[in-house]
């Protein structure tokens, strides 16, 4: 596979893992007993720790992609052969 394909796979895995990691350890203002006052959402996180979650997402996605590459490289799984050229339909 080309590097472009691997980058697309990594980004897809990264976004999927991000949505799995985001709710971990979140404490809302309502759960913490903090009154947001007028206009504040009580379900908003007190401290979302986004930088830590982005770093966690990055290494988890990297591990998943390395495992996927290893499985493909050692023929543990087989993907169907796709044509490498785009043919014009007449």
C-alpha atoms as a PDB file:
ATOM      1  CA  UNK A   1       0.000   0.000   0.000  1.00  0.00           C
ATOM      2  CA  UNK A   2       1.092   3.532  -0.660  1.00  0.00           C
ATOM      3  CA  UNK A   3       2.025   6.001   2.079  1.00  0.00           C
ATOM      4  CA  UNK A   4      -1.093   8.008   1.174  1.00  0.00           C
ATOM      5  CA  UNK A   5      -3.253   4.954   1.868  1.00  0.00           C
ATOM      6  CA  UNK A   6      -1.543   4.362   5.212  1.00  0.00           C
ATOM      7  CA  UNK A   7      -2.015   8.030   6.143  1.00  0.00           C
ATOM      8  CA  UNK A   8      -5.727   7.736   5.324  1.00  0.00           C
ATOM      9  CA  UNK A   9      -5.989   4.548   7.393  1.00  0.00           C
ATOM     10  CA  UNK A  10      -4.172   6.203  10.306  1.00  0.00           C
ATOM     11  CA  UNK A  11      -6.428   9.274  10.227  1.00  0.00           C
ATOM     12  CA  UNK A  12      -9.541   7.100  10.120  1.00  0.00           C
ATOM     13  CA  UNK A  13      -8.306   5.032  13.065  1.00  0.00           C
ATOM     14  CA  UNK A  14      -7.255   8.201  14.912  1.00  0.00           C
ATOM     15  CA  UNK A  15     -10.732   9.783  14.670  1.00  0.00           C
ATOM     16  CA  UNK A  16     -12.421   6.540  15.675  1.00  0.00           C
ATOM     17  CA  UNK A  17     -10.161   6.169  18.715  1.00  0.00           C
ATOM     18  CA  UNK A  18     -10.654   9.848  19.620  1.00  0.00           C
ATOM     19  CA  UNK A  19     -14.414   9.371  19.906  1.00  0.00           C
ATOM     20  CA  UNK A  20     -13.816   6.333  22.112  1.00  0.00           C
ATOM     21  CA  UNK A  21     -11.319   8.186  24.361  1.00  0.00           C
ATOM     22  CA  UNK A  22     -13.176  11.517  24.745  1.00  0.00           C
ATOM     23  CA  UNK A  23     -15.730  10.422  27.377  1.00  0.00           C
ATOM     24  CA  UNK A  24     -13.162   8.669  29.593  1.00  0.00           C
ATOM     25  CA  UNK A  25     -12.697  10.428  32.925  1.00  0.00           C
ATOM     26  CA  UNK A  26     -15.055  13.312  32.181  1.00  0.00           C
ATOM     27  CA  UNK A  27     -16.736  14.966  35.163  1.00  0.00           C
ATOM     28  CA  UNK A  28     -19.563  17.359  34.330  1.00  0.00           C
ATOM     29  CA  UNK A  29     -20.361  20.514  36.266  1.00  0.00           C
ATOM     30  CA  UNK A  30     -23.568  18.851  37.503  1.00  0.00           C
ATOM     31  CA  UNK A  31     -21.641  15.820  38.792  1.00  0.00           C
ATOM     32  CA  UNK A  32     -19.080  18.071  40.483  1.00  0.00           C
ATOM     33  CA  UNK A  33     -21.812  20.159  42.106  1.00  0.00           C
ATOM     34  CA  UNK A  34     -20.738  23.387  40.419  1.00  0.00           C
ATOM     35  CA  UNK A  35     -23.476  25.844  39.467  1.00  0.00           C
ATOM     36  CA  UNK A  36     -22.809  27.248  35.990  1.00  0.00           C
ATOM     37  CA  UNK A  37     -25.294  30.068  36.406  1.00  0.00           C
ATOM     38  CA  UNK A  38     -27.371  31.425  33.557  1.00  0.00           C
ATOM     39  CA  UNK A  39     -26.493  30.150  30.124  1.00  0.00           C
ATOM     40  CA  UNK A  40     -24.070  27.442  31.218  1.00  0.00           C
ATOM     41  CA  UNK A  41     -24.635  23.811  30.347  1.00  0.00           C
ATOM     42  CA  UNK A  42     -24.524  21.618  33.462  1.00  0.00           C
ATOM     43  CA  UNK A  43     -23.352  18.706  31.288  1.00  0.00           C
ATOM     44  CA  UNK A  44     -20.216  20.530  30.139  1.00  0.00           C
ATOM     45  CA  UNK A  45     -16.980  18.976  31.433  1.00  0.00           C
ATOM     46  CA  UNK A  46     -15.158  20.706  34.267  1.00  0.00           C
ATOM     47  CA  UNK A  47     -11.720  19.870  32.852  1.00  0.00           C
ATOM     48  CA  UNK A  48     -11.829  17.929  29.543  1.00  0.00           C
ATOM     49  CA  UNK A  49      -8.015  17.340  29.442  1.00  0.00           C
ATOM     50  CA  UNK A  50      -8.001  17.509  25.652  1.00  0.00           C
ATOM     51  CA  UNK A  51      -4.212  17.648  25.214  1.00  0.00           C
ATOM     52  CA  UNK A  52      -3.807  14.416  27.200  1.00  0.00           C
ATOM     53  CA  UNK A  53      -6.641  12.778  25.259  1.00  0.00           C
ATOM     54  CA  UNK A  54      -5.126  13.797  21.899  1.00  0.00           C
ATOM     55  CA  UNK A  55      -1.774  12.312  22.929  1.00  0.00           C
ATOM     56  CA  UNK A  56      -3.455   9.137  24.173  1.00  0.00           C
ATOM     57  CA  UNK A  57      -5.431   8.895  20.947  1.00  0.00           C
ATOM     58  CA  UNK A  58      -2.255   9.344  18.890  1.00  0.00           C
ATOM     59  CA  UNK A  59      -0.321   6.485  20.498  1.00  0.00           C
ATOM     60  CA  UNK A  60      -3.324   4.130  20.594  1.00  0.00           C
ATOM     61  CA  UNK A  61      -4.004   4.791  16.891  1.00  0.00           C
ATOM     62  CA  UNK A  62      -0.308   4.225  16.125  1.00  0.00           C
ATOM     63  CA  UNK A  63      -0.334   0.870  17.937  1.00  0.00           C
ATOM     64  CA  UNK A  64      -3.480  -0.213  16.074  1.00  0.00           C
ATOM     65  CA  UNK A  65      -1.968   0.785  12.723  1.00  0.00           C
ATOM     66  CA  UNK A  66       1.291  -1.054  13.475  1.00  0.00           C
ATOM     67  CA  UNK A  67      -0.692  -4.172  14.388  1.00  0.00           C
ATOM     68  CA  UNK A  68      -2.706  -3.832  11.166  1.00  0.00           C
ATOM     69  CA  UNK A  69       0.482  -3.340   9.096  1.00  0.00           C
ATOM     70  CA  UNK A  70       2.083  -6.371  10.765  1.00  0.00           C
ATOM     71  CA  UNK A  71      -0.956  -8.523  10.031  1.00  0.00           C
ATOM     72  CA  UNK A  72      -0.869  -7.452   6.378  1.00  0.00           C
ATOM     73  CA  UNK A  73       2.900  -7.781   6.036  1.00  0.00           C
ATOM     74  CA  UNK A  74       2.994 -11.323   7.404  1.00  0.00           C
ATOM     75  CA  UNK A  75      -0.167 -12.311   5.479  1.00  0.00           C
ATOM     76  CA  UNK A  76      -2.188 -12.972   8.626  1.00  0.00           C
ATOM     77  CA  UNK A  77      -5.085 -11.230   6.899  1.00  0.00           C
ATOM     78  CA  UNK A  78      -5.629 -10.759   3.181  1.00  0.00           C
ATOM     79  CA  UNK A  79      -7.229  -7.817   1.491  1.00  0.00           C
ATOM     80  CA  UNK A  80      -8.724  -8.269  -1.963  1.00  0.00           C
ATOM     81  CA  UNK A  81      -6.510  -7.107  -4.768  1.00  0.00           C
ATOM     82  CA  UNK A  82      -7.598  -3.745  -6.017  1.00  0.00           C
ATOM     83  CA  UNK A  83      -6.589  -2.390  -9.411  1.00  0.00           C
ATOM     84  CA  UNK A  84      -3.713   0.058  -9.100  1.00  0.00           C
ATOM     85  CA  UNK A  85      -4.840   2.107 -12.099  1.00  0.00           C
ATOM     86  CA  UNK A  86      -8.097   3.867 -12.739  1.00  0.00           C
ATOM     87  CA  UNK A  87      -9.564   2.824 -16.085  1.00  0.00           C
ATOM     88  CA  UNK A  88     -11.774   5.148 -18.043  1.00  0.00           C
ATOM     89  CA  UNK A  89     -15.293   3.873 -18.606  1.00  0.00           C
ATOM     90  CA  UNK A  90     -16.459   4.245 -22.214  1.00  0.00           C
END
